[in-house]
XYZ file of C-alpha atoms in Angstrom:
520
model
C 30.230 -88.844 -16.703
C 28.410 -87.748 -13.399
C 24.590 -86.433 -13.479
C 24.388 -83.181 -12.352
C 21.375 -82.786 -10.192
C 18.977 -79.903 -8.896
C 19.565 -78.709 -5.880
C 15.561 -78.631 -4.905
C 15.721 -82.565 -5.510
C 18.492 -83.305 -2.853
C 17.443 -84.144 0.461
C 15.006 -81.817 1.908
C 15.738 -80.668 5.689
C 14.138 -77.984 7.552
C 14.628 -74.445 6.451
C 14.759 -70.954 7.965
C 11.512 -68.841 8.111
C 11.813 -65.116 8.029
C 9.058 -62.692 9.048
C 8.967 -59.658 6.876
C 7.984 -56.906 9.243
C 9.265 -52.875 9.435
C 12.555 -53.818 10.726
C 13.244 -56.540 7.591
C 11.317 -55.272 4.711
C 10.714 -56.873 1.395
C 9.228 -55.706 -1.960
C 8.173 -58.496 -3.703
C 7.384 -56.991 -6.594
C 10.448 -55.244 -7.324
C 12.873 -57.914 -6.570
C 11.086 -60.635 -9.111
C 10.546 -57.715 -11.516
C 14.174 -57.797 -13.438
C 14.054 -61.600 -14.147
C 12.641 -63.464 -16.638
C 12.111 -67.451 -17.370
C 12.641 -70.417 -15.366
C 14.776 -68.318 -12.593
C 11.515 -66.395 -12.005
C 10.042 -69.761 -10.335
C 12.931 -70.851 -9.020
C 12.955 -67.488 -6.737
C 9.620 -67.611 -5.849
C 9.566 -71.050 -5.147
C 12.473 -70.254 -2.196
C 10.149 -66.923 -1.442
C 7.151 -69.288 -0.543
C 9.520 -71.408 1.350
C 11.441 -69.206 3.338
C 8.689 -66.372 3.710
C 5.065 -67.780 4.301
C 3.801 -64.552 5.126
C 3.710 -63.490 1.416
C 3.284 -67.138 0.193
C 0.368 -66.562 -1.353
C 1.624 -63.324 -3.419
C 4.063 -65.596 -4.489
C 2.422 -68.135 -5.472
C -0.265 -66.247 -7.516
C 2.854 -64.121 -9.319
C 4.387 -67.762 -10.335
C 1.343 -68.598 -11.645
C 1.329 -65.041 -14.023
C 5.021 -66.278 -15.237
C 4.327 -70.710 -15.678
C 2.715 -69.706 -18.874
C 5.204 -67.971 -20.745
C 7.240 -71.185 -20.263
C 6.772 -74.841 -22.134
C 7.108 -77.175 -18.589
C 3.852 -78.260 -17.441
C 5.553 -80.127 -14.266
C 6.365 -75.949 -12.782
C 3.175 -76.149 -12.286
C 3.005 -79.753 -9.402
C 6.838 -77.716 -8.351
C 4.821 -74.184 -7.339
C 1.686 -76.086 -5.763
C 3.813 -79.039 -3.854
C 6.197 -75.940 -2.297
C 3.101 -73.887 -1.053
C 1.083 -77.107 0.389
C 4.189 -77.586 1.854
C 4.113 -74.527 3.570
C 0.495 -75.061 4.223
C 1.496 -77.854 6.565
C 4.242 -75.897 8.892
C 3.283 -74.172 11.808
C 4.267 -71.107 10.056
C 1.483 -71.694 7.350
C -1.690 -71.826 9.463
C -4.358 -69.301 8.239
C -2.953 -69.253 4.891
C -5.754 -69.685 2.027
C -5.802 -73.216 0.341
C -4.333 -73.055 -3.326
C -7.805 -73.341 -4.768
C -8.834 -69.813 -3.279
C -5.406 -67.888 -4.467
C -4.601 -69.740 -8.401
C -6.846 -72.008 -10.642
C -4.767 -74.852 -12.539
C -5.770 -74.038 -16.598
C -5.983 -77.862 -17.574
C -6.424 -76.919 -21.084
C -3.069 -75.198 -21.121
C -1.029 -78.159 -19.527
C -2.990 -80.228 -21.894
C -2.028 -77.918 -24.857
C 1.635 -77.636 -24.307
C 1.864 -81.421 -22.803
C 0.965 -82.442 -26.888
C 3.416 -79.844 -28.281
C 6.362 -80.989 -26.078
C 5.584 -84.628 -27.175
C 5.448 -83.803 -30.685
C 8.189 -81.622 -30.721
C 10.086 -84.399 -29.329
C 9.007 -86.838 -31.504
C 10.194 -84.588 -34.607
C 13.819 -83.783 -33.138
C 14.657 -87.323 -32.421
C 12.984 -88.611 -35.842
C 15.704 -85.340 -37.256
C 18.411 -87.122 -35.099
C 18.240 -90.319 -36.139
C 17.671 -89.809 -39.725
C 21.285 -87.729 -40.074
C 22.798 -90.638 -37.874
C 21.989 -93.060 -40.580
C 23.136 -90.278 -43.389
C 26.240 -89.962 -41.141
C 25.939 -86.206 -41.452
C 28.277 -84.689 -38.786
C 26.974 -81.327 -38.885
C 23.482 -82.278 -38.888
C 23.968 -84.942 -35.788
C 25.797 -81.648 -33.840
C 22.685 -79.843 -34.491
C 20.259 -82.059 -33.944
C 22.204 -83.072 -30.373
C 22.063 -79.004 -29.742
C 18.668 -78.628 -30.517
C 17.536 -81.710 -28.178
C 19.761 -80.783 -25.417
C 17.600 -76.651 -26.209
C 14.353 -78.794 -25.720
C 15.137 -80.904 -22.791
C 16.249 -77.992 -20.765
C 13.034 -75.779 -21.617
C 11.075 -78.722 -20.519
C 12.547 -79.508 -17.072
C 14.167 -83.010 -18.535
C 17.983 -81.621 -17.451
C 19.510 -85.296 -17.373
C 18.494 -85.359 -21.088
C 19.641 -81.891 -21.993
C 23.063 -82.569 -20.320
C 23.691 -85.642 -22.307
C 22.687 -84.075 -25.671
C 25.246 -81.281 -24.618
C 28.209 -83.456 -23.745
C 26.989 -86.082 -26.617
C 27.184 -83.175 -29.331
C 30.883 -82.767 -28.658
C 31.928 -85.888 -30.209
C 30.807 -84.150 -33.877
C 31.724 -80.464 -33.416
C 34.967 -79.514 -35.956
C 35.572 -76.213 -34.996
C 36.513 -74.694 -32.283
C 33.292 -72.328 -32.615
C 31.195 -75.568 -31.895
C 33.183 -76.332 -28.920
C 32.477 -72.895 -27.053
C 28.961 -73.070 -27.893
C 28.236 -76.426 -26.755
C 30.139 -75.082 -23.535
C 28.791 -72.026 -22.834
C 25.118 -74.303 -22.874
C 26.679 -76.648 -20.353
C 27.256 -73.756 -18.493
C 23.894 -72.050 -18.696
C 22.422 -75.558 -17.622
C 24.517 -75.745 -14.612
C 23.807 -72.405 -13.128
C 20.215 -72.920 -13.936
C 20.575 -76.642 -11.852
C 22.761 -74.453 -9.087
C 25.279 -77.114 -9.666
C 28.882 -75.284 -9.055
C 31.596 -77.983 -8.549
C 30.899 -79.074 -12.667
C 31.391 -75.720 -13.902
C 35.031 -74.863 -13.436
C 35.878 -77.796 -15.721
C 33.652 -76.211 -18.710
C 34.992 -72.939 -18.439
C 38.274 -73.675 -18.875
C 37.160 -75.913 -21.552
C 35.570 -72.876 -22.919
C 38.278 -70.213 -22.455
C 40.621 -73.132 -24.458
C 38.057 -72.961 -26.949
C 38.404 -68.975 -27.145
C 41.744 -68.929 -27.136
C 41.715 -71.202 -30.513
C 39.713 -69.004 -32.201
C 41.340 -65.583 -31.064
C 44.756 -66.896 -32.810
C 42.475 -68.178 -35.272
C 40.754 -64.652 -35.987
C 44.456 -63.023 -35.709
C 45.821 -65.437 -38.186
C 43.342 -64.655 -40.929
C 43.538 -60.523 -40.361
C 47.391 -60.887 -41.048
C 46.481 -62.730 -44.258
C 43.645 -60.713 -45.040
C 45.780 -57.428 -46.008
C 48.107 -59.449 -47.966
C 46.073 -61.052 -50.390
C 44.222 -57.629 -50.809
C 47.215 -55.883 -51.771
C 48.565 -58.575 -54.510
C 44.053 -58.033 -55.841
C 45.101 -54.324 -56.401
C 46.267 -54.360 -59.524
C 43.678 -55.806 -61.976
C 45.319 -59.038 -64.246
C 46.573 -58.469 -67.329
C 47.775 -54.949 -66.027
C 51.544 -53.820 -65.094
C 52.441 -51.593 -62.497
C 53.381 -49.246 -64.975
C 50.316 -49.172 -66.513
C 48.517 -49.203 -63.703
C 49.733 -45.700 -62.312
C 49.240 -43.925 -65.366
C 45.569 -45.126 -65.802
C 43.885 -43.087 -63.614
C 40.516 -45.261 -63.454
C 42.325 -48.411 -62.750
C 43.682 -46.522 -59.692
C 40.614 -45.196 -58.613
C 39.243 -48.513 -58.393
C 41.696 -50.278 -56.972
C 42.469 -48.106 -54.059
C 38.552 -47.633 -53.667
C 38.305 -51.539 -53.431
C 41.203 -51.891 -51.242
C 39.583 -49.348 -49.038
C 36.594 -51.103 -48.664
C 37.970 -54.328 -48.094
C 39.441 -52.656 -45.210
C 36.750 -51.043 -44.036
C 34.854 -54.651 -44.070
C 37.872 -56.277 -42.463
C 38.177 -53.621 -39.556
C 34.895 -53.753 -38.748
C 34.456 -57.569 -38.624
C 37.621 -57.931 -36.427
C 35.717 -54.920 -34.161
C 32.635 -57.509 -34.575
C 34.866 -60.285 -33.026
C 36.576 -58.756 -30.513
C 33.663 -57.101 -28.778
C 32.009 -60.880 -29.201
C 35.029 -62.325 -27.320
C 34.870 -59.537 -24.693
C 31.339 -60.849 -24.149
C 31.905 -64.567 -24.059
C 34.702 -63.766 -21.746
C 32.691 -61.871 -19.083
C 30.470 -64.569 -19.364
C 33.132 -67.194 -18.525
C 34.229 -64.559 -15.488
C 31.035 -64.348 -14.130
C 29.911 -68.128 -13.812
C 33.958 -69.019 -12.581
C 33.172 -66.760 -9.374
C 29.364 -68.157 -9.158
C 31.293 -71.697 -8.791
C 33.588 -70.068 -6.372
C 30.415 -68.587 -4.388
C 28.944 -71.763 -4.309
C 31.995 -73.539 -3.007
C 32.562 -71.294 -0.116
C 36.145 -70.171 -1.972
C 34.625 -66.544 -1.234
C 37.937 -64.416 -1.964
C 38.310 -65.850 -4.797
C 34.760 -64.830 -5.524
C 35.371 -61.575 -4.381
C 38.544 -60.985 -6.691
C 36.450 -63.101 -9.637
C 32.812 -60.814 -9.565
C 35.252 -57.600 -8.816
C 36.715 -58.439 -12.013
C 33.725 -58.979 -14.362
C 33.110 -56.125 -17.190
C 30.634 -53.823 -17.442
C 26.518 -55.147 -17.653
C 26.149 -55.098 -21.529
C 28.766 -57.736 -22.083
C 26.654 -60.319 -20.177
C 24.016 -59.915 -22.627
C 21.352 -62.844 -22.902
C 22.541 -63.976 -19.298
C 20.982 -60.402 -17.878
C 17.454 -61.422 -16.292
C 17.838 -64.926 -18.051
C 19.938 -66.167 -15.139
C 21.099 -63.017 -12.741
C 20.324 -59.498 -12.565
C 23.214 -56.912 -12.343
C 22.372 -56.606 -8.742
C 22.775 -60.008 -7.831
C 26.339 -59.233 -9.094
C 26.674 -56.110 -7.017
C 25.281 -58.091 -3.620
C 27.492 -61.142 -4.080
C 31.076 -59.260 -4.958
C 30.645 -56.776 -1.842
C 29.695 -59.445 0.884
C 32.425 -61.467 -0.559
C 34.573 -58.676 -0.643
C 33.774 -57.658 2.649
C 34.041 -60.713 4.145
C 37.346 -61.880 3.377
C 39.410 -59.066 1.372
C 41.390 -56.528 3.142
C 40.898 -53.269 4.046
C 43.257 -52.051 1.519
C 41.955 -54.443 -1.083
C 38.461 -53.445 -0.698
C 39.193 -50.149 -1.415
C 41.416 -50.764 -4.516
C 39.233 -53.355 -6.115
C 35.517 -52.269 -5.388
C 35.597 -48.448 -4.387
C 37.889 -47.569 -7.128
C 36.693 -49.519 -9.367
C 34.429 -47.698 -11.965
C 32.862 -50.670 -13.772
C 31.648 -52.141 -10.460
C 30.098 -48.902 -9.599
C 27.163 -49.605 -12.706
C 26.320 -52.778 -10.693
C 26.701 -51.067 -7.430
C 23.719 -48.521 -8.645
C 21.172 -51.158 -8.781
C 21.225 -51.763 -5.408
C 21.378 -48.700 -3.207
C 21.959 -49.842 -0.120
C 24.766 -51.667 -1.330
C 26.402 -48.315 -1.971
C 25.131 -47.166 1.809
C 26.920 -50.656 2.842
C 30.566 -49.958 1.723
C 30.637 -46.610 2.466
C 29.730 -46.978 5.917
C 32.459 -49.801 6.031
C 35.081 -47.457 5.019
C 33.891 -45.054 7.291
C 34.274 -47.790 10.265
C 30.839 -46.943 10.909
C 30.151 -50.874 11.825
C 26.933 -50.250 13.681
C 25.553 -48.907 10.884
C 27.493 -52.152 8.376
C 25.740 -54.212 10.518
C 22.413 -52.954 10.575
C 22.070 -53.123 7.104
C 22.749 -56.271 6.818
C 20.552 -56.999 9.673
C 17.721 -54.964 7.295
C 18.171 -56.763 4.127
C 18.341 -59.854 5.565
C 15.512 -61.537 3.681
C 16.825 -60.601 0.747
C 19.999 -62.072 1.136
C 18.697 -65.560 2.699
C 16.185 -66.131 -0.254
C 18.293 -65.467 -3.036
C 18.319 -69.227 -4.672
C 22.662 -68.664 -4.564
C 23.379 -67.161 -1.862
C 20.865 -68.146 0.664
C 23.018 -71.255 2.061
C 26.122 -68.840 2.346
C 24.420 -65.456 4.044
C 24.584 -66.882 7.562
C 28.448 -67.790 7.375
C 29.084 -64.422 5.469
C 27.321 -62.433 8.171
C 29.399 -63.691 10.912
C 32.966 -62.788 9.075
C 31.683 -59.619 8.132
C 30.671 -59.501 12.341
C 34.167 -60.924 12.927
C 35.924 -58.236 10.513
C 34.290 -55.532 12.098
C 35.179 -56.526 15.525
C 38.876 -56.725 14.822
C 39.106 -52.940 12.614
C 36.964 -51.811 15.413
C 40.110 -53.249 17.797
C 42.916 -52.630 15.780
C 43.498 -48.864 16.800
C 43.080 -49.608 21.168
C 45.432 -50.747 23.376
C 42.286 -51.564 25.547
C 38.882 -50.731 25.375
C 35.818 -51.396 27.631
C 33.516 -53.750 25.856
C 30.447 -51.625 26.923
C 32.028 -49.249 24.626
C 32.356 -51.926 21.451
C 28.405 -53.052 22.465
C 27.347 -49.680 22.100
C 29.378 -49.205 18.786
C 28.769 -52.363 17.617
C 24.920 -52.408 18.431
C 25.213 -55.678 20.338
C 25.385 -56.383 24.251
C 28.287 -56.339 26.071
C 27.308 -60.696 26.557
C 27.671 -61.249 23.008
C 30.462 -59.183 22.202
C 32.463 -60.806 24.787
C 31.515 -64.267 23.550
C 32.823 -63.301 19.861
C 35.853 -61.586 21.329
C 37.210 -64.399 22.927
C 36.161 -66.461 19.571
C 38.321 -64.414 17.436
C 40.835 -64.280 20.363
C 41.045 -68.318 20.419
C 41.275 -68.100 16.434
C 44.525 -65.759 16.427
C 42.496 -63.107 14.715
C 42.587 -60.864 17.923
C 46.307 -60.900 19.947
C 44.910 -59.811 23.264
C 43.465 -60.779 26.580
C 39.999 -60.495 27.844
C 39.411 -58.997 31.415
C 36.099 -60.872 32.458
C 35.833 -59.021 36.052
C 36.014 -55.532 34.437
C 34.668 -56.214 30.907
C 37.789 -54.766 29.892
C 39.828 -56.085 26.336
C 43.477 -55.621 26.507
C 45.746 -55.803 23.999
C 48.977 -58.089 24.021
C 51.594 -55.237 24.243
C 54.268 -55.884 21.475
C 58.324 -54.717 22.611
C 58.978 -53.721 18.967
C 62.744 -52.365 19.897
C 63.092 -55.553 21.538
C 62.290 -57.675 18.838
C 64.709 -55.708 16.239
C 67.584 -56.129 19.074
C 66.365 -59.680 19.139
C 66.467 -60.537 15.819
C 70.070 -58.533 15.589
C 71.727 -60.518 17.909
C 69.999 -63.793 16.177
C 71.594 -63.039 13.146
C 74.742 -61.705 13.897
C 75.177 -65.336 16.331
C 74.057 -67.115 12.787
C 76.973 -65.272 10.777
C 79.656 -66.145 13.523
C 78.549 -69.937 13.029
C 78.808 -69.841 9.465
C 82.468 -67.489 9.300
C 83.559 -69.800 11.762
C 82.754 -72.936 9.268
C 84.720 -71.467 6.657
C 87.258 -70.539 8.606
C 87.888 -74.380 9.544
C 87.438 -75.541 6.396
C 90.158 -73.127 4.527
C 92.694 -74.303 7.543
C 92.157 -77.651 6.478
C 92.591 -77.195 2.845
C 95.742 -75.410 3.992
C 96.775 -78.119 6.136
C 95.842 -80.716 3.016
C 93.322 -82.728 5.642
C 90.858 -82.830 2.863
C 89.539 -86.291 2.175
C 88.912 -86.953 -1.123
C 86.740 -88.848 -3.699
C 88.491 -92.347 -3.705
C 87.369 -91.916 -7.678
C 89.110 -89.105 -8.041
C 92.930 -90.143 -6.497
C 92.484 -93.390 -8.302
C 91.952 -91.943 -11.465
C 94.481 -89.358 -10.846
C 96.778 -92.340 -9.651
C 96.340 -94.496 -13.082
C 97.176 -90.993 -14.937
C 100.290 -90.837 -13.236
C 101.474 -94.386 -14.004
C 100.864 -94.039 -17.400
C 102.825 -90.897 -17.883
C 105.840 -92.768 -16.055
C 105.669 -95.596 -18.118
C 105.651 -93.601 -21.362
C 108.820 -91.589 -20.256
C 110.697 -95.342 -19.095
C 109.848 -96.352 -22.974
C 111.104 -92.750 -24.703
């Protein structure tokens, strides 16, 4: 099976710098404040990247988190990324790392000998239940290795403890759980293309053990009805002993009671696991570029509560609410937009964590572009350090650009292109550069006027085209009567050839029919 690797450990190449100023502000504070473990770091490792200017606040906050966590090597991660920084143009006149954190030796020291013997202890676990050829045990003990590895930073290891525990799980409980940790692990590692695989894995899983769960509640009520009646008891006598009644219909009550609520129990489980499964599929699609089908897959998810541990763990409900609307309003359609994510109730609680997401989509569907555009243009930083969607905010910007241009168009006929600048907040250079872009694409049917600055466009004939396709039809029916006029006349006129199979077999029929009259 292929590794699945970090994306901090491919290749490096030379990222964007943004300047956080009054036209692009940033509260660092508040956007680290809803997350909590490892994706802490990992954000504020891409905020002292991508943002120098508040490097050090960043670097100083990472500190504050490192030790709540068990892996020492955060610590070379945080300090390489700001040194690195140090050495960019960007990073002159920052402090050194000495003058903003101080490295606590004792406490690398201190967890370095609890990771070791922690380690030591699960694999001494492991390989004792491998010689007792325990299955359940060596499931465990794989689980709770692959748990260790990933706190530590060690993901190669965790992954193949996951992926090796699946050769002893025997239920289909087991499976999903060893899944949904696989999963966890590769959203953690940013690594997208290996996670549609699990989940449908996973979702086969959960569909096992919803029949499974259905099964047993339709054999549940049966064998409490035929416990009703105590042993040694008739019906008879039964009825007329009032206490025996009592108490059967009191324990049959409660044995419904206990089944109702532990099919409630499972169901609202499965609602939960499912989310889950919902909202990694259409991270995998965001990371793949596939971003209607991220748009339809986040637009989809449940409500907050149902993503339970994942919430801060590994995204905050307005992560969810930025993702779905870009992608939404990037490649959906008007129409679709407004069906999916203004009408749609549950996507309004992730919508409220981020207010100018709200601002955003109403000002779309008030083809108030200028405004679409400036916001996005204001909340850039936050979009191009965000450790998912920073590689896709620059290629989601310009469709959003591109669908504005052509709903600004759609209503004209023509229209001056000093008048789309001015509505569009751009100049009249740039506009006419991404006109005749979407022009060359086919997503504008028009002409551009360079001498007068003037788009114009193509007119459309529509009673032309109906007469058109009229007379195309009615020329394709005469064809076709006209076949089937020939053909009857030559079925009339019996100049039909015919299967040679056919007339000899019909020929051989006929000789034997003669030669049985000749003999009666």
């Amino acid at each position: 099976m292929a590794t699945m690797e970090v994306d901090e450990q491919q290749p490096s190449r030379r990222r964007p710098v943004f300047t956080i100023d009054d036209d692009h502000p940033f509260d660092l504070d508040a956007y680290i404040a809803p997350y909590t473990g490892r994706t802490v770091i990992d954000r504020l490792i891409a905020i002292i990247v991508h943002c120098p200017s508040i490097a050090p606040h960043a670097l100083t906050l990472a500190f504050q988190h490192l030790h709540r966590l068990r892996d020492p090597s955060l610590v070379n991660t945080v300090i390489g990324a700001y040194e690195n920084v140090l050495g960019t143009q960007e990073g002159k006149g920052l402090p050194p790392v000495a003058d903003v954190v101080s490295v606590d030796v004792e406490w690398v020291e201190e967890v370095t000998k609890r990771n070791v013997a922690e380690r030591t202890k699960l694999e001494v676990e492991l390989k004792t239940y491998t010689n007792n050829m325990i299955k359940e045990s060596i499931r465990m003990a794989h689980r709770d290795l692959g748990d260790f590895f990933r706190s530590t930073g060690e993901f190669g290891l965790a992954l193949k403890h996951y992926t090796k525990s699946r050769e002893f799980c025997s239920t289909s409980q087991h499976i999903l759980d060893m899944c949904m940790s696989v999963l966890e692990l590769a959203i953690e590692q940013r690594n997208y293309t290996h996670i549609p695989s699990y989940v449908y894995k996973a979702e086969g899983a959960l569909e096992s053990l919803t029949i499974g769960s259905a099964v047993a509640s339709a054999v549940a009520p049966s064998s409490a009805s035929t416990s009703q009646v105590p042993q040694g008891f008739t019906a008879a006598g039964a009825s007329t002993t009032s206490g025996g009644g009592i108490g059967a219909s009191s324990m049959a009550g409660s044995a419904g009671g206990l089944s109702q609520s532990s099919q409630s129990r499972k169901s609202t489980d499965r609602d939960h696991i499912q989310t889950k499964l919902e909202f990694v599929l259409a991270l995998s699609h965001l990371g793949t570029g596939a971003y209607d089908k991220a748009a339809t897959a986040f637009l989809k998810l449940g409500p907050p509560e149902q993503l339970g541990d994942w919430i801060g763990k590994l995204v905050a409900p307005s992560d969810i609410a930025i993702y779905g609307t870009l992608c939404a309003l990037a490649s959906l359609p008007r129409s679709s937009v407004k069906a999916q994510l203004v009408d749609n109730p549950i996507f309004a609680t992730y919508i409220e964590q981020e207010p100018y997401v709200r601002e955003l989509v109403q000002a779309y569907m008030a083809s108030d572009f200028k405004t679409v555009l400036d916001i996005l243009s204001r909340n850039s930083i936050r979009h191009n350090t965000d450790i998912h969607l920073s590689l896709h905010t620059p290629e989601l910007t310009k469709l959003i650009r591109h669908v504005s241009l052509v709903l600004y168009f759609m209503p004209f006929e023509t229209v001056r292109l000093e008048r789309m600048a001015e509505a569009l907040g751009w100049s009249v250079e740039e506009v006419e550069r991404e006109v005749v872009g979407l022009i060359q694409g086919g997503r504008i049917i028009g002409r551009v006027d360079s001498r007068g600055k003037v788009l114009v466009a193509k007119k459309t004939d529509h009673r032309a085209e109906l007469f058109a396709r009229a007379m195309k039809m009615a020329s394709e029916m005469e064809k076709t009567n006209r076949k089937l006029l020939l053909r009857m006349r030559l079925q009339q006129a019996d100049l039909v050839v015919k299967d040679p199979k056919t007339t000899r077999r019909e020929h051989d029929r006929g000789l034997e029919i003669a030669l049985g009259d000749s003999m009666v």
